[in-house]
mmCIF file of C-alpha atoms and ligand atoms in Angstrom:
data_model
loop_
_atom_site.group_PDB
_atom_site.id
_atom_site.type_symbol
_atom_site.label_atom_id
_atom_site.label_comp_id
_atom_site.label_asym_id
_atom_site.label_seq_id
_atom_site.Cartn_x
_atom_site.Cartn_y
_atom_site.Cartn_z
ATOM 1 C CA MET E 121 3.438 24.683 13.313
ATOM 2 C CA ALA E 122 6.710 23.326 11.959
ATOM 3 C CA PHE E 123 8.405 20.601 14.014
ATOM 4 C CA THR E 124 12.037 21.123 15.074
ATOM 5 C CA PHE E 125 14.423 18.367 16.191
ATOM 6 C CA ASP E 126 16.313 18.911 19.449
ATOM 7 C CA ASP E 127 20.112 18.759 19.076
ATOM 8 C CA ASP E 128 20.067 15.360 20.769
ATOM 9 C CA ALA E 129 17.014 14.041 18.895
ATOM 10 C CA ALA E 130 16.755 10.257 19.009
ATOM 11 C CA LEU E 131 15.836 10.128 15.309
ATOM 12 C CA LEU E 132 19.088 11.919 14.429
ATOM 13 C CA ALA E 133 21.280 9.322 16.150
ATOM 14 C CA PRO E 134 23.136 6.797 13.973
ATOM 15 C CA LEU E 135 21.887 3.203 13.927
ATOM 16 C CA GLN E 136 23.544 -0.059 12.967
ATOM 17 C CA VAL E 137 21.071 -1.770 10.621
ATOM 18 C CA GLY E 138 22.489 -5.201 9.869
ATOM 19 C CA ASP E 139 25.641 -4.552 7.845
ATOM 20 C CA THR E 140 24.739 -0.882 7.248
ATOM 21 C CA LEU E 141 25.524 2.019 9.566
ATOM 22 C CA ALA E 142 22.673 4.465 8.960
ATOM 23 C CA GLY E 143 23.516 8.093 9.738
ATOM 24 C CA ASN E 144 20.085 8.701 11.271
ATOM 25 C CA ARG E 145 16.837 6.880 12.041
ATOM 26 C CA LEU E 146 14.525 8.623 9.593
ATOM 27 C CA PHE E 147 14.269 6.322 6.590
ATOM 28 C CA MET E 148 12.614 7.047 3.255
ATOM 29 C CA ALA E 149 9.639 4.688 2.837
ATOM 30 C CA PRO E 150 9.229 2.846 -0.477
ATOM 31 C CA LEU E 151 7.287 4.946 -3.000
ATOM 32 C CA THR E 152 6.117 3.761 -6.408
ATOM 33 C CA ARG E 153 6.521 6.645 -8.853
ATOM 34 C CA SER E 154 5.607 5.002 -12.199
ATOM 35 C CA ARG E 155 8.398 6.638 -14.127
ATOM 36 C CA ALA E 156 10.344 3.574 -15.234
ATOM 37 C CA GLN E 157 10.949 2.861 -18.903
ATOM 38 C CA ALA E 158 8.630 0.501 -20.776
ATOM 39 C CA ASP E 159 10.869 -2.543 -20.199
ATOM 40 C CA GLY E 160 11.091 -1.941 -16.438
ATOM 41 C CA THR E 161 14.460 -0.181 -16.524
ATOM 42 C CA PRO E 162 14.432 2.646 -13.953
ATOM 43 C CA SER E 163 13.839 6.171 -15.221
ATOM 44 C CA TYR E 164 16.709 8.265 -16.596
ATOM 45 C CA LEU E 165 15.925 10.585 -13.672
ATOM 46 C CA ALA E 166 15.896 7.912 -10.945
ATOM 47 C CA ALA E 167 19.532 8.398 -9.920
ATOM 48 C CA GLN E 168 18.962 12.135 -9.463
ATOM 49 C CA TYR E 169 15.672 11.581 -7.590
ATOM 50 C CA TYR E 170 17.165 9.126 -5.110
ATOM 51 C CA ALA E 171 20.456 11.032 -4.713
ATOM 52 C CA GLN E 172 18.453 14.149 -3.761
ATOM 53 C CA ARG E 173 17.012 12.139 -0.849
ATOM 54 C CA ALA E 174 20.287 10.465 0.229
ATOM 55 C CA SER E 175 20.265 12.165 3.646
ATOM 56 C CA ALA E 176 17.594 9.679 4.781
ATOM 57 C CA GLY E 177 19.149 7.170 7.213
ATOM 58 C CA ILE E 178 18.298 4.520 4.608
ATOM 59 C CA VAL E 179 16.568 5.158 1.294
ATOM 60 C CA ILE E 180 14.183 2.293 0.520
ATOM 61 C CA THR E 181 13.449 2.189 -3.200
ATOM 62 C CA GLU E 182 10.066 1.985 -4.837
ATOM 63 C CA ALA E 183 8.689 -1.556 -5.148
ATOM 64 C CA THR E 184 10.703 -3.345 -7.829
ATOM 65 C CA ALA E 185 9.480 -6.463 -9.612
ATOM 66 C CA ILE E 186 11.488 -9.671 -9.252
ATOM 67 C CA SER E 187 10.294 -11.044 -12.622
ATOM 68 C CA LYS E 188 8.101 -10.063 -15.539
ATOM 69 C CA SER E 189 5.139 -11.924 -14.086
ATOM 70 C CA ALA E 190 5.734 -10.224 -10.713
ATOM 71 C CA ASN E 191 5.004 -6.822 -12.258
ATOM 72 C CA GLY E 192 1.836 -5.186 -13.552
ATOM 73 C CA ALA E 193 0.011 -3.493 -10.680
ATOM 74 C CA TYR E 194 0.809 -0.062 -12.119
ATOM 75 C CA VAL E 195 2.238 1.108 -15.433
ATOM 76 C CA ASN E 196 5.939 1.931 -15.698
ATOM 77 C CA THR E 197 7.098 0.240 -12.517
ATOM 78 C CA PRO E 198 10.691 -0.975 -12.455
ATOM 79 C CA GLY E 199 12.160 -4.469 -12.341
ATOM 80 C CA ILE E 200 15.407 -6.120 -11.292
ATOM 81 C CA TYR E 201 15.495 -9.182 -13.510
ATOM 82 C CA THR E 202 17.496 -8.154 -16.594
ATOM 83 C CA ASP E 203 21.067 -6.931 -17.087
ATOM 84 C CA ARG E 204 19.699 -3.583 -18.261
ATOM 85 C CA HIS E 205 17.650 -3.137 -15.070
ATOM 86 C CA GLN E 206 20.710 -4.002 -13.003
ATOM 87 C CA GLN E 207 22.904 -1.550 -14.890
ATOM 88 C CA LYS E 208 20.519 1.362 -14.315
ATOM 89 C CA TRP E 209 19.999 0.460 -10.661
ATOM 90 C CA ALA E 210 23.803 0.445 -10.273
ATOM 91 C CA GLN E 211 23.791 4.106 -11.339
ATOM 92 C CA VAL E 212 21.104 4.806 -8.733
ATOM 93 C CA ALA E 213 23.059 3.051 -5.964
ATOM 94 C CA SER E 214 26.286 4.834 -6.800
ATOM 95 C CA ALA E 215 24.545 8.224 -6.935
ATOM 96 C CA VAL E 216 23.118 7.681 -3.441
ATOM 97 C CA HIS E 217 26.484 6.465 -2.149
ATOM 98 C CA TYR E 218 28.220 9.463 -3.733
ATOM 99 C CA GLU E 219 25.932 11.693 -1.662
ATOM 100 C CA GLY E 220 26.891 9.720 1.468
ATOM 101 C CA GLY E 221 23.654 7.721 1.752
ATOM 102 C CA HIS E 222 22.569 4.096 1.936
ATOM 103 C CA ILE E 223 19.968 2.368 -0.193
ATOM 104 C CA PHE E 224 17.924 -0.835 0.077
ATOM 105 C CA MET E 225 15.806 -2.094 -2.812
ATOM 106 C CA GLN E 226 12.229 -3.172 -2.135
ATOM 107 C CA LEU E 227 11.607 -6.526 -3.878
ATOM 108 C CA TRP E 228 8.058 -7.018 -5.119
ATOM 109 C CA HIS E 229 5.720 -9.622 -6.516
ATOM 110 C CA VAL E 230 2.256 -8.170 -7.106
ATOM 111 C CA GLY E 231 0.406 -11.503 -7.366
ATOM 112 C CA ARG E 232 -3.259 -11.002 -8.232
ATOM 113 C CA MET E 233 -2.861 -7.191 -8.305
ATOM 114 C CA GLY E 234 -1.180 -7.499 -11.711
ATOM 115 C CA HIS E 235 -3.167 -6.784 -14.865
ATOM 116 C CA PRO E 236 -2.283 -8.665 -18.083
ATOM 117 C CA ASP E 237 -2.598 -5.418 -20.092
ATOM 118 C CA ILE E 238 0.273 -3.993 -18.036
ATOM 119 C CA SER E 239 2.537 -7.009 -17.446
ATOM 120 C CA GLY E 240 1.739 -8.964 -20.608
ATOM 121 C CA VAL E 241 1.207 -12.116 -18.546
ATOM 122 C CA HIS E 242 -1.654 -13.616 -16.568
ATOM 123 C CA PRO E 243 -1.325 -12.890 -12.831
ATOM 124 C CA VAL E 244 -0.769 -15.605 -10.228
ATOM 125 C CA ALA E 245 -1.993 -15.829 -6.635
ATOM 126 C CA PRO E 246 -2.480 -18.327 -3.808
ATOM 127 C CA SER E 247 -6.058 -18.974 -4.978
ATOM 128 C CA ALA E 248 -8.223 -18.105 -7.966
ATOM 129 C CA VAL E 249 -9.872 -15.159 -6.216
ATOM 130 C CA ALA E 250 -9.975 -11.845 -8.106
ATOM 131 C CA ALA E 251 -9.483 -8.560 -6.277
ATOM 132 C CA ASP E 252 -12.587 -6.404 -6.486
ATOM 133 C CA MET E 253 -10.505 -3.491 -7.755
ATOM 134 C CA THR E 254 -9.493 -1.828 -11.005
ATOM 135 C CA ALA E 255 -6.051 -1.332 -12.529
ATOM 136 C CA HIS E 256 -4.975 1.794 -14.411
ATOM 137 C CA THR E 257 -4.002 0.113 -17.681
ATOM 138 C CA PRO E 258 -2.661 1.994 -20.727
ATOM 139 C CA ASP E 259 -6.269 1.857 -22.052
ATOM 140 C CA GLY E 260 -7.813 3.255 -18.892
ATOM 141 C CA LYS E 261 -9.293 1.622 -15.792
ATOM 142 C CA LYS E 262 -10.070 -2.087 -16.075
ATOM 143 C CA PRO E 263 -11.212 -4.626 -13.493
ATOM 144 C CA LEU E 264 -8.597 -7.028 -12.165
ATOM 145 C CA VAL E 265 -8.849 -10.581 -13.477
ATOM 146 C CA VAL E 266 -9.237 -13.962 -11.779
ATOM 147 C CA PRO E 267 -5.624 -14.997 -11.118
ATOM 148 C CA HIS E 268 -4.115 -18.403 -11.759
ATOM 149 C CA ALA E 269 -3.809 -20.295 -8.462
ATOM 150 C CA LEU E 270 -0.159 -21.303 -8.131
ATOM 151 C CA GLU E 271 0.404 -25.059 -8.329
ATOM 152 C CA MET E 272 2.678 -26.549 -5.665
ATOM 153 C CA GLU E 273 5.395 -27.151 -8.277
ATOM 154 C CA GLU E 274 5.258 -23.481 -9.390
ATOM 155 C CA ILE E 275 6.054 -22.100 -5.925
ATOM 156 C CA PRO E 276 9.822 -22.819 -5.910
ATOM 157 C CA ARG E 277 10.118 -20.579 -8.969
ATOM 158 C CA ILE E 278 8.719 -17.622 -7.011
ATOM 159 C CA VAL E 279 11.271 -18.242 -4.258
ATOM 160 C CA ALA E 280 14.058 -18.569 -6.828
ATOM 161 C CA ASP E 281 13.030 -15.293 -8.482
ATOM 162 C CA PHE E 282 13.232 -13.439 -5.141
ATOM 163 C CA ARG E 283 16.676 -14.969 -4.584
ATOM 164 C CA ALA E 284 17.940 -14.007 -8.043
ATOM 165 C CA ALA E 285 16.548 -10.475 -7.733
ATOM 166 C CA ALA E 286 18.307 -10.025 -4.369
ATOM 167 C CA ARG E 287 21.575 -11.152 -5.941
ATOM 168 C CA ARG E 288 21.157 -8.661 -8.776
ATOM 169 C CA ALA E 289 20.267 -5.861 -6.324
ATOM 170 C CA VAL E 290 23.429 -6.431 -4.307
ATOM 171 C CA ASP E 291 25.522 -6.843 -7.448
ATOM 172 C CA ALA E 292 24.122 -3.471 -8.548
ATOM 173 C CA GLY E 293 25.569 -1.991 -5.352
ATOM 174 C CA MET E 294 22.460 -1.867 -3.174
ATOM 175 C CA ASP E 295 23.281 -2.026 0.550
ATOM 176 C CA GLY E 296 20.472 -4.518 0.963
ATOM 177 C CA VAL E 297 16.935 -5.468 0.020
ATOM 178 C CA GLU E 298 13.540 -5.127 1.650
ATOM 179 C CA ILE E 299 11.186 -8.022 0.909
ATOM 180 C CA HIS E 300 7.697 -6.638 0.291
ATOM 181 C CA GLY E 301 5.380 -8.692 2.466
ATOM 182 C CA ALA E 302 2.821 -5.889 2.895
ATOM 183 C CA ASN E 303 -0.032 -3.977 1.258
ATOM 184 C CA GLY E 304 -2.003 -6.773 -0.369
ATOM 185 C CA TYR E 305 0.675 -8.090 -2.757
ATOM 186 C CA LEU E 306 1.659 -11.721 -3.300
ATOM 187 C CA LEU E 307 3.274 -12.544 0.054
ATOM 188 C CA HIS E 308 0.498 -10.739 1.900
ATOM 189 C CA GLN E 309 -2.078 -12.600 -0.214
ATOM 190 C CA PHE E 310 -0.602 -15.855 1.112
ATOM 191 C CA GLN E 311 -0.729 -14.527 4.704
ATOM 192 C CA SER E 312 -4.427 -13.646 4.368
ATOM 193 C CA ASP E 313 -6.921 -16.273 5.475
ATOM 194 C CA VAL E 314 -9.517 -14.495 3.316
ATOM 195 C CA VAL E 315 -7.900 -14.703 -0.123
ATOM 196 C CA ASN E 316 -5.648 -17.688 0.564
ATOM 197 C CA GLN E 317 -8.104 -20.569 0.252
ATOM 198 C CA ARG E 318 -5.513 -23.297 -0.266
ATOM 199 C CA THR E 319 -5.802 -26.626 1.479
ATOM 200 C CA ASP E 320 -2.155 -27.671 0.953
ATOM 201 C CA ALA E 321 0.984 -26.817 2.943
ATOM 202 C CA TYR E 322 0.670 -23.120 1.947
ATOM 203 C CA GLY E 323 -2.874 -22.526 3.216
ATOM 204 C CA GLY E 324 -5.081 -23.035 6.249
ATOM 205 C CA THR E 325 -3.134 -22.594 9.500
ATOM 206 C CA ALA E 326 -1.152 -19.445 10.285
ATOM 207 C CA GLU E 327 2.062 -21.519 9.991
ATOM 208 C CA ASN E 328 1.081 -22.679 6.511
ATOM 209 C CA ARG E 329 0.076 -19.194 5.359
ATOM 210 C CA ALA E 330 3.442 -17.871 6.554
ATOM 211 C CA ARG E 331 5.339 -20.595 4.695
ATOM 212 C CA LEU E 332 5.967 -18.746 1.418
ATOM 213 C CA THR E 333 7.234 -15.589 3.140
ATOM 214 C CA VAL E 334 9.488 -17.716 5.361
ATOM 215 C CA GLU E 335 10.870 -19.594 2.344
ATOM 216 C CA VAL E 336 11.496 -16.342 0.471
ATOM 217 C CA VAL E 337 13.239 -14.711 3.441
ATOM 218 C CA GLU E 338 15.373 -17.813 4.069
ATOM 219 C CA ALA E 339 16.414 -18.015 0.410
ATOM 220 C CA VAL E 340 17.317 -14.324 0.242
ATOM 221 C CA VAL E 341 19.252 -14.549 3.528
ATOM 222 C CA ASP E 342 21.120 -17.561 2.160
ATOM 223 C CA GLU E 343 21.959 -15.616 -1.009
ATOM 224 C CA ILE E 344 23.092 -12.221 0.343
ATOM 225 C CA GLY E 345 23.350 -12.608 4.154
ATOM 226 C CA ALA E 346 20.874 -11.634 6.882
ATOM 227 C CA GLY E 347 22.612 -8.288 7.501
ATOM 228 C CA ARG E 348 21.423 -7.082 4.127
ATOM 229 C CA VAL E 349 17.793 -8.224 4.358
ATOM 230 C CA GLY E 350 14.739 -6.366 5.666
ATOM 231 C CA LEU E 351 11.098 -7.435 5.598
ATOM 232 C CA ARG E 352 8.055 -5.150 5.315
ATOM 233 C CA ILE E 353 4.700 -6.303 6.723
ATOM 234 C CA SER E 354 1.375 -4.569 7.330
ATOM 235 C CA PRO E 355 -0.372 -6.629 10.027
ATOM 236 C CA GLY E 356 -4.037 -5.834 10.417
ATOM 237 C CA ASN E 357 -3.840 -3.299 7.585
ATOM 238 C CA GLY E 358 -5.929 -4.963 4.959
ATOM 239 C CA VAL E 359 -6.124 -3.891 1.342
ATOM 240 C CA GLY E 360 -9.545 -4.827 -0.016
ATOM 241 C CA ASP E 361 -10.134 -8.436 0.980
ATOM 242 C CA VAL E 362 -6.424 -9.109 1.605
ATOM 243 C CA ARG E 363 -6.677 -9.053 5.368
ATOM 244 C CA GLU E 364 -6.335 -11.432 8.266
ATOM 245 C CA ASN E 365 -9.190 -12.331 10.583
ATOM 246 C CA ASP E 366 -6.520 -13.197 13.133
ATOM 247 C CA PRO E 367 -3.661 -10.711 12.576
ATOM 248 C CA ILE E 368 -1.940 -11.465 15.860
ATOM 249 C CA ALA E 369 -1.851 -15.263 15.379
ATOM 250 C CA THR E 370 -0.898 -14.815 11.716
ATOM 251 C CA TYR E 371 2.084 -12.583 12.394
ATOM 252 C CA GLU E 372 3.146 -14.461 15.539
ATOM 253 C CA ALA E 373 3.516 -17.549 13.358
ATOM 254 C CA LEU E 374 5.534 -15.598 10.802
ATOM 255 C CA LEU E 375 7.815 -13.814 13.259
ATOM 256 C CA ASP E 376 8.465 -16.994 15.267
ATOM 257 C CA ARG E 377 10.178 -18.313 12.159
ATOM 258 C CA ILE E 378 11.760 -15.067 10.948
ATOM 259 C CA ALA E 379 13.114 -13.649 14.235
ATOM 260 C CA PRO E 380 15.937 -16.225 14.659
ATOM 261 C CA LEU E 381 17.334 -15.360 11.215
ATOM 262 C CA GLY E 382 18.793 -12.036 12.464
ATOM 263 C CA LEU E 383 17.539 -9.781 9.680
ATOM 264 C CA ALA E 384 18.805 -6.217 9.257
ATOM 265 C CA TYR E 385 15.342 -4.924 10.136
ATOM 266 C CA LEU E 386 11.611 -5.498 10.321
ATOM 267 C CA HIS E 387 9.564 -2.681 8.743
ATOM 268 C CA VAL E 388 6.003 -2.530 10.023
ATOM 269 C CA LEU E 389 3.261 -0.423 8.483
ATOM 270 C CA ILE E 390 0.761 -0.089 11.306
ATOM 271 C CA ASP E 391 -1.284 2.375 13.301
ATOM 272 C CA PRO E 392 0.691 2.413 16.578
ATOM 273 C CA THR E 393 -2.494 2.862 18.614
ATOM 274 C CA GLN E 394 -3.656 -0.651 17.563
ATOM 275 C CA THR E 395 -3.149 -3.504 20.047
ATOM 276 C CA THR E 396 -1.440 -5.481 17.293
ATOM 277 C CA PHE E 397 1.421 -2.956 17.323
ATOM 278 C CA GLY E 398 2.415 -3.795 20.910
ATOM 279 C CA VAL E 399 2.214 -7.533 20.245
ATOM 280 C CA ILE E 400 4.313 -7.389 17.067
ATOM 281 C CA ARG E 401 6.836 -5.085 18.734
ATOM 282 C CA ALA E 402 7.273 -7.515 21.619
ATOM 283 C CA LEU E 403 8.013 -10.336 19.171
ATOM 284 C CA TRP E 404 10.944 -8.509 17.560
ATOM 285 C CA SER E 405 14.201 -7.803 19.376
ATOM 286 C CA GLY E 406 16.091 -6.576 16.292
ATOM 287 C CA VAL E 407 15.884 -3.239 14.482
ATOM 288 C CA PHE E 408 12.206 -2.257 14.304
ATOM 289 C CA VAL E 409 11.173 0.346 11.728
ATOM 290 C CA LEU E 410 7.711 1.894 12.039
ATOM 291 C CA ASN E 411 5.654 3.504 9.283
ATOM 292 C CA THR E 412 2.432 4.886 10.689
ATOM 293 C CA GLY E 413 0.745 4.944 7.279
ATOM 294 C CA ARG E 414 -1.588 7.815 8.035
ATOM 295 C CA GLU E 415 -3.792 9.703 5.650
ATOM 296 C CA THR E 416 -2.942 12.891 7.507
ATOM 297 C CA ASP E 417 0.346 14.795 7.744
ATOM 298 C CA THR E 418 3.221 12.958 9.412
ATOM 299 C CA ASP E 419 3.323 13.588 13.164
ATOM 300 C CA PHE E 420 7.083 14.008 13.648
ATOM 301 C CA CYS E 421 6.604 14.917 17.301
ATOM 302 C CA GLN E 422 4.987 11.515 17.918
ATOM 303 C CA LEU E 423 7.632 9.663 15.873
ATOM 304 C CA GLU E 424 10.476 11.341 17.768
ATOM 305 C CA SER E 425 8.871 10.442 21.078
ATOM 306 C CA PHE E 426 8.520 6.781 19.982
ATOM 307 C CA ALA E 427 12.225 6.724 19.144
ATOM 308 C CA GLN E 428 13.125 8.403 22.447
ATOM 309 C CA TRP E 429 11.446 5.848 24.635
ATOM 310 C CA GLY E 430 12.569 2.933 22.490
ATOM 311 C CA ALA E 431 9.191 1.879 21.091
ATOM 312 C CA VAL E 432 10.872 1.890 17.682
ATOM 313 C CA SER E 433 14.475 1.826 16.453
ATOM 314 C CA ALA E 434 13.732 3.956 13.383
ATOM 315 C CA VAL E 435 10.810 5.322 11.388
ATOM 316 C CA ALA E 436 10.067 5.347 7.679
ATOM 317 C CA VAL E 437 8.394 8.345 6.116
ATOM 318 C CA GLY E 438 6.951 8.403 2.611
ATOM 319 C CA ARG E 439 5.137 11.480 1.351
ATOM 320 C CA ALA E 440 7.198 13.934 3.411
ATOM 321 C CA PHE E 441 10.412 12.637 1.761
ATOM 322 C CA LEU E 442 8.734 12.624 -1.644
ATOM 323 C CA ALA E 443 8.056 16.362 -1.352
ATOM 324 C CA ASN E 444 11.127 17.337 0.693
ATOM 325 C CA PRO E 445 14.447 16.025 -0.596
ATOM 326 C CA ASP E 446 16.119 17.890 2.300
ATOM 327 C CA LEU E 447 13.646 16.678 4.924
ATOM 328 C CA ILE E 448 16.317 16.093 7.590
ATOM 329 C CA ASP E 449 17.729 19.629 7.168
ATOM 330 C CA ARG E 450 14.265 21.152 7.321
ATOM 331 C CA LEU E 451 13.340 19.298 10.513
ATOM 332 C CA THR E 452 16.696 20.253 12.014
ATOM 333 C CA VAL E 453 16.034 23.974 11.579
ATOM 334 C CA GLY E 454 12.258 23.793 12.021
ATOM 335 C CA ALA E 455 11.432 24.952 8.484
ATOM 336 C CA GLU E 456 8.034 24.552 6.866
ATOM 337 C CA LEU E 457 7.715 21.514 4.599
ATOM 338 C CA ASN E 458 6.767 21.436 0.903
ATOM 339 C CA GLU E 459 3.325 19.880 0.383
ATOM 340 C CA PRO E 460 3.268 16.697 -1.723
ATOM 341 C CA ASP E 461 1.422 17.101 -5.018
ATOM 342 C CA VAL E 462 -0.843 14.063 -5.329
ATOM 343 C CA ALA E 463 -1.505 14.759 -9.019
ATOM 344 C CA THR E 464 2.148 14.011 -9.905
ATOM 345 C CA PHE E 465 2.686 10.966 -7.645
ATOM 346 C CA TYR E 466 2.440 8.559 -10.608
ATOM 347 C CA SER E 467 2.678 10.872 -13.618
ATOM 348 C CA PRO E 468 5.570 10.604 -16.096
ATOM 349 C CA GLY E 469 8.491 13.032 -16.299
ATOM 350 C CA PRO E 470 10.435 15.323 -14.000
ATOM 351 C CA VAL E 471 7.557 17.397 -12.619
ATOM 352 C CA GLY E 472 6.730 16.371 -9.062
ATOM 353 C CA TYR E 473 9.730 14.017 -9.160
ATOM 354 C CA ILE E 474 13.056 15.835 -9.152
ATOM 355 C CA ASP E 475 11.836 19.452 -8.936
ATOM 356 C CA TYR E 476 10.718 19.774 -5.300
ATOM 357 C CA PRO E 477 12.928 22.637 -4.067
ATOM 358 C CA THR E 478 15.268 22.393 -1.097
ATOM 359 C CA LEU E 479 15.185 25.111 1.494
ATOM 360 C CA ALA E 480 18.432 26.551 0.101
ATOM 361 C CA GLU E 481 16.935 26.675 -3.393
ATOM 362 C CA LEU E 482 13.803 28.423 -2.094
ATOM 363 C CA GLU E 483 15.910 30.987 -0.248
ATOM 364 C CA ALA E 484 18.054 31.591 -3.342
ATOM 365 C CA ARG E 485 14.880 32.138 -5.398
ATOM 366 C CA GLU E 486 13.487 34.577 -2.871
ATOM 367 C CA SER E 487 16.686 36.650 -2.737
ATOM 368 C CA ALA E 488 17.091 36.696 -6.551
HETATM 369 C C1 LIG G 975 2.897 7.573 -4.113
HETATM 370 C C2 LIG G 975 2.998 6.413 -3.162
HETATM 371 C C3 LIG G 975 3.615 5.245 -3.581
HETATM 372 C C4 LIG G 975 3.780 4.166 -2.698
HETATM 373 N N1 LIG G 975 4.462 3.056 -3.121
HETATM 374 C C5 LIG G 975 4.764 2.068 -2.237
HETATM 375 C C6 LIG G 975 5.620 1.008 -2.625
HETATM 376 O O1 LIG G 975 6.150 0.946 -3.746
HETATM 377 N N2 LIG G 975 5.858 0.039 -1.706
HETATM 378 C C7 LIG G 975 5.311 0.067 -0.443
HETATM 379 O O2 LIG G 975 5.551 -0.847 0.344
HETATM 380 N N3 LIG G 975 4.527 1.097 -0.051
HETATM 381 C C8 LIG G 975 4.268 2.098 -0.912
HETATM 382 N N4 LIG G 975 3.524 3.176 -0.499
HETATM 383 C C9 LIG G 975 3.177 3.311 0.931
HETATM 384 C C10 LIG G 975 4.259 4.141 1.644
HETATM 385 O O3 LIG G 975 5.484 3.425 1.752
HETATM 386 C C11 LIG G 975 3.806 4.542 3.064
HETATM 387 O O4 LIG G 975 3.437 3.378 3.754
HETATM 388 C C12 LIG G 975 2.629 5.519 3.033
HETATM 389 O O5 LIG G 975 2.881 6.592 2.139
HETATM 390 C C13 LIG G 975 2.332 6.080 4.419
HETATM 391 O O6 LIG G 975 3.477 6.739 4.912
HETATM 392 P P1 LIG G 975 3.564 8.351 4.915
HETATM 393 O O7 LIG G 975 2.400 8.846 5.731
HETATM 394 O O8 LIG G 975 4.879 8.663 5.567
HETATM 395 O O9 LIG G 975 3.500 8.813 3.494
HETATM 396 C C14 LIG G 975 3.291 4.244 -1.372
HETATM 397 C C15 LIG G 975 2.637 5.417 -0.967
HETATM 398 C C16 LIG G 975 2.500 6.494 -1.837
HETATM 399 C C17 LIG G 975 1.854 7.767 -1.334
#
């Protein structure tokens, strides 16, 4: 049965998100689409794709690499570290703004999830522990390699790259950035007491494991202002061996340091029935964005009820926005949703990217 918003739906109410006034509380979650050009410049179709989805309260872009060595988890993923990247992203930002939307760029360092056949460089990580996973390289599936454990003197460069990428994102016209601290990538690898085996100031205690994320967030806030910075985390949602044995202590230590900075938002990918959800929620008094990260269809009824009773400020939705550029309109009138086509999630070209029909287009086709 299709879900229909009430006229006074909480998710349809505007929300001040740092410096950005979002028109509603249903955000588009970051979605890697593997359609960027070979040098990491966004696809020729990216502006159209994002503009089609501009009615999201905030569009969060696909994960975007902060440097060449930060890339390489998938083929054809974009970057924001050259003038050419910045120029193309500026077209994306202005297309979304033209349609009346707001857009934050997700900033990404893949760490040990990068494959040298994709990025052209050897991956780095907190410790020399390979992920027991394969990468889809141009020559097919290959196992991930043992990463280079970052030396203490190499860490400031990572922080500086996040800072420079945030500057470029804002100069390209992005309303803000979301720092990717989730899903098993570099910052999450540092948070994890399983894959972070360091014995220096960046490993061991929860405070030490949080240190890199804190330094990155502080640097980005210093560069572009807290009102333009979000952070995504996935507490207790491990990817392979990137998990925490003590998610609550780990994220308490992180949020103790991050909360006073006054970020635009915290974006949490979590199953809201987990105890960790309540603990994390209680630690954050600012804008709290939930992504339930389910395998099943999005439960909009549940998300609306969370927003109504204040458990969340906003929600982020991925696959439903991917397949329904006019998601807000459809939920407003209670229309059926297009089904996402998994086969074209990461395939090149326009199919499954910019050709999901809106309701109006479907109706026009039917009456033709
Ligand atoms: C095709 C695809 C690409 C994704 N890419 C990213 C990404 O770039 N960054 C990220 O943080 N999460 C990424 N995710 C996770 C989504 O943001 C989201 O957490 C997940 O899809 C669950 O939300 P949903 O049920 O609303 O789709 C991706 C998910 C999918 C399906």
